[in-house]
PDB file of C-alpha atoms in Angstrom:
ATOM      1  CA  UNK D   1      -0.480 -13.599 -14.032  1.00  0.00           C
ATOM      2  CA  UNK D   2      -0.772 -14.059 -10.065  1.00  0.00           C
ATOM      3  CA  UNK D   3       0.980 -17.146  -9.919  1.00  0.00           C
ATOM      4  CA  UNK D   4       3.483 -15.395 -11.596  1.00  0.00           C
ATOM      5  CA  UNK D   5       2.837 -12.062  -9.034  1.00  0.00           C
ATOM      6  CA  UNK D   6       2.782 -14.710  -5.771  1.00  0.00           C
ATOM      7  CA  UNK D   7       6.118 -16.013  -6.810  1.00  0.00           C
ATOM      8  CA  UNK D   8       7.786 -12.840  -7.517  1.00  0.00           C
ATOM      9  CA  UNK D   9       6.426 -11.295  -4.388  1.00  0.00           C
ATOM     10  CA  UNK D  10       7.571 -14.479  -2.500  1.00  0.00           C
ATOM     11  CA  UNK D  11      10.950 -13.713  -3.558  1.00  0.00           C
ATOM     12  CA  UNK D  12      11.287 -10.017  -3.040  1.00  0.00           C
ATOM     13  CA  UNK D  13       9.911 -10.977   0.874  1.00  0.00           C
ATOM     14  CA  UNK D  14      13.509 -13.117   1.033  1.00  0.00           C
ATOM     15  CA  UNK D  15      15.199  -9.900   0.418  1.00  0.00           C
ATOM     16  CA  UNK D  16      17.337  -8.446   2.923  1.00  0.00           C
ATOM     17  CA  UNK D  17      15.260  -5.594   5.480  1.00  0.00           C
ATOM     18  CA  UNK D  18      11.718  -6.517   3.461  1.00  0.00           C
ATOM     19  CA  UNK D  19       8.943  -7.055   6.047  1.00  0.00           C
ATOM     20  CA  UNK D  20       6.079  -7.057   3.983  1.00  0.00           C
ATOM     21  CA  UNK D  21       5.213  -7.228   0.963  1.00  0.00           C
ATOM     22  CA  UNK D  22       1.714  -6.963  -0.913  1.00  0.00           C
ATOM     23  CA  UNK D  23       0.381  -6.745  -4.649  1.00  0.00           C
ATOM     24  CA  UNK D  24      -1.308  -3.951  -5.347  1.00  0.00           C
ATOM     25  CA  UNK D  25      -3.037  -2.268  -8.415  1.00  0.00           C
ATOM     26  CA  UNK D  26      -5.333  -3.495 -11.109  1.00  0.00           C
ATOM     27  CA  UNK D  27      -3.405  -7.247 -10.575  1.00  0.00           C
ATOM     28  CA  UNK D  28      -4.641  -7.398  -7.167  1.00  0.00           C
ATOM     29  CA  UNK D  29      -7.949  -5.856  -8.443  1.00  0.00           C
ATOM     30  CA  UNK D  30      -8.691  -8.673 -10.694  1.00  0.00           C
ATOM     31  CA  UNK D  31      -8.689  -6.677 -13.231  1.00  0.00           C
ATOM     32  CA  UNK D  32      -5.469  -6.615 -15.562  1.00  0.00           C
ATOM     33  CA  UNK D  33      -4.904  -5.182 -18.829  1.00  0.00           C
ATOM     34  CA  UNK D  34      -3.199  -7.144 -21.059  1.00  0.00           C
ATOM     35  CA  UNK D  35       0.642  -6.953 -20.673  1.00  0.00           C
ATOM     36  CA  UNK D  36      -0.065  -4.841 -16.661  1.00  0.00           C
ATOM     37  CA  UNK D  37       2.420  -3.921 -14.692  1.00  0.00           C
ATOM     38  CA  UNK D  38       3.171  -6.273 -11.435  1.00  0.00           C
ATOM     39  CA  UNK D  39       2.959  -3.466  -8.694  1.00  0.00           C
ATOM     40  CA  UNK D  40       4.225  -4.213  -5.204  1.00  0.00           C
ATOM     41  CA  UNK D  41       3.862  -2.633  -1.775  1.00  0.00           C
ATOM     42  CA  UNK D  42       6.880  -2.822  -0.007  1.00  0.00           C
ATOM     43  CA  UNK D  43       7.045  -2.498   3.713  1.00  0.00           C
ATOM     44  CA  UNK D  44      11.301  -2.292   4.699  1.00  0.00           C
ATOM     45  CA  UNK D  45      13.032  -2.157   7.909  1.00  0.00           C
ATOM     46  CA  UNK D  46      13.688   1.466   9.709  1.00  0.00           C
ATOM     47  CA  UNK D  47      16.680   3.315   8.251  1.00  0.00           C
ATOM     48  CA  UNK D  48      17.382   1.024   5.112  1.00  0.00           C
ATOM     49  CA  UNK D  49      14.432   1.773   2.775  1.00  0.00           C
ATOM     50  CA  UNK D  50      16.947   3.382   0.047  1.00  0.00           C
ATOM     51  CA  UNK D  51      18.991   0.235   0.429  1.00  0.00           C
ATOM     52  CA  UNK D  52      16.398  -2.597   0.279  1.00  0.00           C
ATOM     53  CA  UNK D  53      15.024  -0.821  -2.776  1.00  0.00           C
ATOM     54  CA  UNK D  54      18.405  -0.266  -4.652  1.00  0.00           C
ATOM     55  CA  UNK D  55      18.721  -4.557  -4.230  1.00  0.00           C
ATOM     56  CA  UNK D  56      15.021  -5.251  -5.421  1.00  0.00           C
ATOM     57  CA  UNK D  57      15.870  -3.116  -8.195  1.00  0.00           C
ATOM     58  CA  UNK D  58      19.036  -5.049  -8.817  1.00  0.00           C
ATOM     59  CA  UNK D  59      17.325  -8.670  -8.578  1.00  0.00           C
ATOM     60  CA  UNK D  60      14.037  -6.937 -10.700  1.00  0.00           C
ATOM     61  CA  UNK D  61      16.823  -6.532 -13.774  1.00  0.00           C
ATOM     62  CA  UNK D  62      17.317 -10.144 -14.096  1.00  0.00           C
ATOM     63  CA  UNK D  63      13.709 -11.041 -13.741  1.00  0.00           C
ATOM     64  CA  UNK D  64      12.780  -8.399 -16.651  1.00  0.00           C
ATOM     65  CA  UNK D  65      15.857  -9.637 -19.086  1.00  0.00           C
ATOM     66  CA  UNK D  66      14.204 -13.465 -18.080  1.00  0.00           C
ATOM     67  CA  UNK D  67      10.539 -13.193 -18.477  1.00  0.00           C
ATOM     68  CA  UNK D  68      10.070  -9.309 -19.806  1.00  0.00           C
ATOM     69  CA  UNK D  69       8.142  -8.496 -16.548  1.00  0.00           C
ATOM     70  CA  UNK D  70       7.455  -5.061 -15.346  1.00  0.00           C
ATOM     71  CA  UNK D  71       7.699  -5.624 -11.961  1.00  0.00           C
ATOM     72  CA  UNK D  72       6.773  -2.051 -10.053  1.00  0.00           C
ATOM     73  CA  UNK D  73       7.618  -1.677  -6.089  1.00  0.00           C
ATOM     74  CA  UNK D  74       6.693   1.294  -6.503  1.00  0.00           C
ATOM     75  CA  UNK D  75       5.283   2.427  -2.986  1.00  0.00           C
ATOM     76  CA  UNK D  76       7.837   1.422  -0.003  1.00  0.00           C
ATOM     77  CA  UNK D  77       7.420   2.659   3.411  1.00  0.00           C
ATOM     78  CA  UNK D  78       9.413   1.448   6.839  1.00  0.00           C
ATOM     79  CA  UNK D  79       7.814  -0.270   9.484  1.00  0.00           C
ATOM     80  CA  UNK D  80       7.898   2.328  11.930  1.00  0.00           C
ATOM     81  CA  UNK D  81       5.971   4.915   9.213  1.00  0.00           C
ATOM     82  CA  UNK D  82       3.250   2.784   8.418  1.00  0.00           C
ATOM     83  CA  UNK D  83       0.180   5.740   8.647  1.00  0.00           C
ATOM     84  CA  UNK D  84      -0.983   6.726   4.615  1.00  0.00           C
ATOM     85  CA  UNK D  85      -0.188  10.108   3.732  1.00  0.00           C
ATOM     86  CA  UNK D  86      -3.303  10.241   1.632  1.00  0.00           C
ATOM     87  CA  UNK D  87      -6.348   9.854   3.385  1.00  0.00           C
ATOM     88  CA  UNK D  88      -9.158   9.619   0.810  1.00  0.00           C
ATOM     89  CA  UNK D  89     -10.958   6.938  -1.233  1.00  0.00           C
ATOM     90  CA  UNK D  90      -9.198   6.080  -3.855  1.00  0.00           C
ATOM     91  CA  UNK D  91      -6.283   5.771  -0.520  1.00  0.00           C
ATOM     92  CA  UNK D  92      -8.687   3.474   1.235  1.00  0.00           C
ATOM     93  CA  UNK D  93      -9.906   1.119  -2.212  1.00  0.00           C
ATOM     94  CA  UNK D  94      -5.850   0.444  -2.291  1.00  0.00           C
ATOM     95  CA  UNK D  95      -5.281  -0.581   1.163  1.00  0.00           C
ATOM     96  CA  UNK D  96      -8.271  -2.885   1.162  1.00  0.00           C
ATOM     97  CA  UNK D  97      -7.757  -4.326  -2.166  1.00  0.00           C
ATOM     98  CA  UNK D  98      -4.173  -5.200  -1.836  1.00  0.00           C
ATOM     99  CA  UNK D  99      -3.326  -8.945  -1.718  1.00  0.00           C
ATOM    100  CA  UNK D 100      -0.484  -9.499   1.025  1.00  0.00           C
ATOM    101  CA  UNK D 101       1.824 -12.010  -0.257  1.00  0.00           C
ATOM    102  CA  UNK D 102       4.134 -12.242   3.264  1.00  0.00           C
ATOM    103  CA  UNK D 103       4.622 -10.241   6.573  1.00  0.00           C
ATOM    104  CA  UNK D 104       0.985 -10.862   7.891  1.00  0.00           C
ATOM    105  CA  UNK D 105       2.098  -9.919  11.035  1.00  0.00           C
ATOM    106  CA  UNK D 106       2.547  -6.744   9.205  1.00  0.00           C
ATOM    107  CA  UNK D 107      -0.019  -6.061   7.080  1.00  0.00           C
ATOM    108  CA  UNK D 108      -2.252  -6.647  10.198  1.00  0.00           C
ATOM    109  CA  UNK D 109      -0.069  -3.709  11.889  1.00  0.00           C
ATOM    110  CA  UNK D 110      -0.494  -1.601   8.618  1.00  0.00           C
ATOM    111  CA  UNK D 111      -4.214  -1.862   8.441  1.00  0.00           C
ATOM    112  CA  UNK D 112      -4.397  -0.775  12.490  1.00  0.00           C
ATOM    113  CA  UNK D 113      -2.652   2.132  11.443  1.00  0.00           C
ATOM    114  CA  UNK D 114      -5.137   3.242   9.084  1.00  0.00           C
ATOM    115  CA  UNK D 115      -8.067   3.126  10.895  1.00  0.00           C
ATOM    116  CA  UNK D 116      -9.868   6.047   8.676  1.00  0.00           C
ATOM    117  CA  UNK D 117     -10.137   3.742   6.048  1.00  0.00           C
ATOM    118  CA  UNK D 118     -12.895   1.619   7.549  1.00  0.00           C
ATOM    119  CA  UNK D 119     -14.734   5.204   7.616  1.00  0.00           C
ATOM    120  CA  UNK D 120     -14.780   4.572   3.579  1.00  0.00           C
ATOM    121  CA  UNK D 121     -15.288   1.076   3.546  1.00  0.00           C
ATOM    122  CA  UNK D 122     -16.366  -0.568   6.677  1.00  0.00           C
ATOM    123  CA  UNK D 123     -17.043  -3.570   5.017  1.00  0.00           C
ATOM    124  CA  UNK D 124     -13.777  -4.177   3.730  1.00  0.00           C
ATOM    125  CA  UNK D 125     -11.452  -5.107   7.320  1.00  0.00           C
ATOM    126  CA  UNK D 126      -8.646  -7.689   7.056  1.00  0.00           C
ATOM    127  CA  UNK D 127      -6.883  -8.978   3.551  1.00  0.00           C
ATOM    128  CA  UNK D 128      -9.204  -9.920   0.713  1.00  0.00           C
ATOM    129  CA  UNK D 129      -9.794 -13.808   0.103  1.00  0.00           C
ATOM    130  CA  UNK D 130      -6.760 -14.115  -2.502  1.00  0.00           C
ATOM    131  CA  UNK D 131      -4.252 -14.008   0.618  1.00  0.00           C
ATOM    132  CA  UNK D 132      -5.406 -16.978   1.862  1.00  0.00           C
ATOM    133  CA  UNK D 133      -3.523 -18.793  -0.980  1.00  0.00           C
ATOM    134  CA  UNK D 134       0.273 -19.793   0.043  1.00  0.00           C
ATOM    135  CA  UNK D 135       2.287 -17.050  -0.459  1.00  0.00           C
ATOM    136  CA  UNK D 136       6.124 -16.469   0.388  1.00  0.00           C
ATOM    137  CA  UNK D 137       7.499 -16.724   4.109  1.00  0.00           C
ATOM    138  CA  UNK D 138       7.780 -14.293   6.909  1.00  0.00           C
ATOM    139  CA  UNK D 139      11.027 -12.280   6.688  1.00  0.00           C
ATOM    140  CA  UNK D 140      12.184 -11.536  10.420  1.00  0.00           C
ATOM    141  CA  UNK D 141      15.507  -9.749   9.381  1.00  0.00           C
ATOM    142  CA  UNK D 142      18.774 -11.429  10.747  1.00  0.00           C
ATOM    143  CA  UNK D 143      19.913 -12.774   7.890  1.00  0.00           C
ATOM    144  CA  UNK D 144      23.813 -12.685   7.867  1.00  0.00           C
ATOM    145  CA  UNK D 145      23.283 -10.475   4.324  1.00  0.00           C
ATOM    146  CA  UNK D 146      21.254  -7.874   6.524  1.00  0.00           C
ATOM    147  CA  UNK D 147      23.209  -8.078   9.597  1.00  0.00           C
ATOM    148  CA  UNK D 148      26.083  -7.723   7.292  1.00  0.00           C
ATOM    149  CA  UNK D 149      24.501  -4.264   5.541  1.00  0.00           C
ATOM    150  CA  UNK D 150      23.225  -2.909   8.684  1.00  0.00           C
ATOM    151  CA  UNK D 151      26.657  -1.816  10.214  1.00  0.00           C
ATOM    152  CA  UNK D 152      27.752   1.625  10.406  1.00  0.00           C
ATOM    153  CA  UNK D 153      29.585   1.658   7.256  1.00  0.00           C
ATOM    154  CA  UNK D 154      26.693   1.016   5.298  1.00  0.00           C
ATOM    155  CA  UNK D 155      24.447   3.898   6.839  1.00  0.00           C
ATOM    156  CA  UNK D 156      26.675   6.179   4.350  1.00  0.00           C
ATOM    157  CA  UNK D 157      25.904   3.984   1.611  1.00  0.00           C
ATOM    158  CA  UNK D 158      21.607   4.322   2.347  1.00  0.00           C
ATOM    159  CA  UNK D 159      22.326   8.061   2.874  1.00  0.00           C
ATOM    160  CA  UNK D 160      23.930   8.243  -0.692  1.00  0.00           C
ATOM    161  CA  UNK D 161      21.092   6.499  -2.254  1.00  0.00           C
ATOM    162  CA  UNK D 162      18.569   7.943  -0.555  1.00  0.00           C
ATOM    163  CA  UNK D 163      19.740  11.616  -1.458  1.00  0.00           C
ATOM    164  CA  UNK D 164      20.646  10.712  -5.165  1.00  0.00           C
ATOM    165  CA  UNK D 165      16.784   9.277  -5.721  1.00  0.00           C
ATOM    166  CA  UNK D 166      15.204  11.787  -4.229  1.00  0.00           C
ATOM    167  CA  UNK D 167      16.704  14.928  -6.226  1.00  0.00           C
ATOM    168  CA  UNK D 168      16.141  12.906  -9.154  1.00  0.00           C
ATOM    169  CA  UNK D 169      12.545  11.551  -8.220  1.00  0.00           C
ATOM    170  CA  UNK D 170      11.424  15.310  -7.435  1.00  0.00           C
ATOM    171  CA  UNK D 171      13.145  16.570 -10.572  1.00  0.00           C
ATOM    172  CA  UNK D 172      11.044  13.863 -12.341  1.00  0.00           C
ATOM    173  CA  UNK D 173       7.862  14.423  -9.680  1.00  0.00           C
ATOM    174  CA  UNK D 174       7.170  18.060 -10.802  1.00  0.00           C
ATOM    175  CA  UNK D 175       4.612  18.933  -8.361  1.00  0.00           C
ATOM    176  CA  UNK D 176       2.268  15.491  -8.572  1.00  0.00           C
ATOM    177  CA  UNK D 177       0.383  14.951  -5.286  1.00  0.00           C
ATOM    178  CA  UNK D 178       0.871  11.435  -5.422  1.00  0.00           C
ATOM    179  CA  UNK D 179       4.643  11.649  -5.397  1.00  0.00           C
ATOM    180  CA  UNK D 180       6.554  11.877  -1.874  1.00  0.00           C
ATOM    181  CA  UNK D 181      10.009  10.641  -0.819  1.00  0.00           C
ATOM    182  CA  UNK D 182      11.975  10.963   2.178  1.00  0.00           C
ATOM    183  CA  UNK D 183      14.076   8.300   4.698  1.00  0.00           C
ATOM    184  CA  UNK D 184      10.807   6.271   5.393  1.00  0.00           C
ATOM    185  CA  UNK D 185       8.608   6.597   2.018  1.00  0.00           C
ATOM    186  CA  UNK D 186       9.267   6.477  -1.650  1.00  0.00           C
ATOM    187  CA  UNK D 187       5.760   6.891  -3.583  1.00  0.00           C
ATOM    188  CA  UNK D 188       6.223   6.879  -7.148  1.00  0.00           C
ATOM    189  CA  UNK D 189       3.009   7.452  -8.396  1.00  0.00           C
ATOM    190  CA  UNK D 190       4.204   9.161 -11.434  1.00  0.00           C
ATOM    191  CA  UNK D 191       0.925   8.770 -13.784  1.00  0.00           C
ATOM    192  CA  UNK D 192      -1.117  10.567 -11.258  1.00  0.00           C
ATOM    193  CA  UNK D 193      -3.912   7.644 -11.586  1.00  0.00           C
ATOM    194  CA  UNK D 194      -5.544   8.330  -8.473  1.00  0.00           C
ATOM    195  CA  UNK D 195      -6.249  11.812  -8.482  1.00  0.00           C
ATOM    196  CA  UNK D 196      -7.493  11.040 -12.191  1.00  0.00           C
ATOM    197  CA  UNK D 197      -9.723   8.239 -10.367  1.00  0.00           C
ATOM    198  CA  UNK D 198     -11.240  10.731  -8.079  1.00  0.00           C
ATOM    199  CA  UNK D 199     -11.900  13.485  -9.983  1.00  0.00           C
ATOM    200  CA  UNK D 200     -14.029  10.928 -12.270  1.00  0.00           C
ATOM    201  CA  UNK D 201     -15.793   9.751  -9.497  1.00  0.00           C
ATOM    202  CA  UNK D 202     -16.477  13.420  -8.473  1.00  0.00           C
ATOM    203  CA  UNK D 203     -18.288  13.935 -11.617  1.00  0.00           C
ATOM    204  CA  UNK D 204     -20.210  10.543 -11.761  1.00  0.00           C
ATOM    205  CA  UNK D 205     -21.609  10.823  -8.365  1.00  0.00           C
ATOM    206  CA  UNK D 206     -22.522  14.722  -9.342  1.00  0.00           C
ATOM    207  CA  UNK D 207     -24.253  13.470 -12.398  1.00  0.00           C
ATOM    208  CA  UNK D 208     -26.171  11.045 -10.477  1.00  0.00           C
ATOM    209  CA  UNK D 209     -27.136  13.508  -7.792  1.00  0.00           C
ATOM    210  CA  UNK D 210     -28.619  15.488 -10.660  1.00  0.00           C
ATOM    211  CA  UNK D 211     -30.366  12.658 -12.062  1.00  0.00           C
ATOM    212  CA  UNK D 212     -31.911  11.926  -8.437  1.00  0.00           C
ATOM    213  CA  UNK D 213     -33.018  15.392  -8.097  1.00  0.00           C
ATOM    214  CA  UNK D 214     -34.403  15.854 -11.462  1.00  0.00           C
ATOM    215  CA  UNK D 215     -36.215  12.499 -11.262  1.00  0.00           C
ATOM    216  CA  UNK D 216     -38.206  13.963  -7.624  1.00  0.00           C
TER     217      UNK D 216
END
């Protein structure tokens, strides 16, 4: 599978106002299911987030209709938002564990800007040893497709989007803490996994604390 992930990563980093992208969840873990998701965090250009994700979407149809892939980029922020909402373990596991594909120049900027999460896991600075593999080229922007969608005309095209998701994302969202979306963030963290994750955790390390005070 992450030949498979590099390549479509690689290729959603060619993308018009995509400046980073990494592969996140189990996939980037090591640890797939059978039949996993691919999940992808996106880092876009400032003021186009809406857009860039209504084109991955587009190019993701053909790649599911080709292969039967279920190819997730489902956590996009913009460059200039690049501080985690969610400042907690499970938060600071993801950020370390993720496998940037392209942008380094960005990913190194995205890991300054968490800084807390060396508090959880000091031992876990800079990308994990996967990213050293060859992985898809930096994106600058200035493509003549993104100069092209970043005149004026198009702002009322990323403000249509952008307002149509969200009132259907929080229809959809229902309260879940792991769901936010605005101009510069669309977390669709639907199955609630991590606060699942940490509640189990919660009660492991409780039962362990237990066992270490029973045992003196």
């Amino acid at each position: 599978m992450l030949p498979r992930a590099m390549r479509y990563g690689a290729a959603i980093g060619r993308l018009p106002f995509v400046r980073m992208v990494a592969l996140s969840g189990s996939l980037a873990a090591g640890n797939p299911a059978p039949g996993a998701d691919y999940d992808y965090f996106i880092v876009t250009a400032p003021g186009r987030l809406w857009l860039c994700r209504a084109l991955i979407i587009l190019w993701l149809r053909g790649i599911y209709r080709r292969y039967g892939d279920t190819v997730c980029p489902n956590f996009l922020i913009t460059s200039d938002h690049l501080e985690l909402r969610a400042q907690n373990l499970y938060a600071a596991h993801e950020l370390a564990q993720m496998l940037p594909l392209n942008g380094a120049a960005v990913y190194a900027r995205l890991r300054r800007a968490n800084p807390w999460a060396e508090v959880y896991l000091p031992n876990a600075a800079g990308p994990p040893p996967l990213a050293e593999q060859p992985g898809g080229g930096e994106n600058p922007g200035g493509s003549v497709y993104e100069r092209l969608l970043s005149l004026p005309p198009f702002d009322v095209l990323e403000s249509w989007e952008q307002k149509r998701k969200i009132r259907r994302f929080t229809r959809q969202a229902d309260g879940l803490e792991e769901v936010y979306f605005s101009a510069n963030w669309c977390q669709g963290h639907f199955d609630g996994y991590a606060q699942r994750t940490l509640q189990a955790y919660a009660a492991r390390l409780e039962q362990a604390l237990r066992r270490l005070a029973g045992a003196a």
